[in-house]
Amino acid sequence: MAEGGGWAAMRERRLAEPGAAEAYDAARLAFELGRSVRELRERQGWSQAQLAKRSGMTQSAVARFEAGGTVPTLPVLERLAAALDVSLKVGFEPRGHAA
């Protein structure tokens, strides 16, 4: 690395680039949604294939989603919520107050 500072400094430089913060937020959201669905699926004792069948998706689509590899549309989230027998809650929070 030509510039010093290590990982933290590089991360700060990268996040300062145009569009980087938005891309980071989208990736974080995809990861958190996927983690939530995986936790709900596991509580049901279901495999990814079982959730896929109940939600009208493929197992590979469920796997990608749970890994944070895709940002789902609202209709996909609604199908997953219905399959998992939970309510879907979508909202807005002021910046800086999100966990």
Coordinates of C-alpha atoms in Angstrom, one line a residue, residues 16 57 78 99:
A16 CA -15.7 9.3 0.8
M57 CA -39.1 -18.8 -5.1
E78 CA -44.3 -9.7 1.0
A99 CA -28.5 0.8 14.5

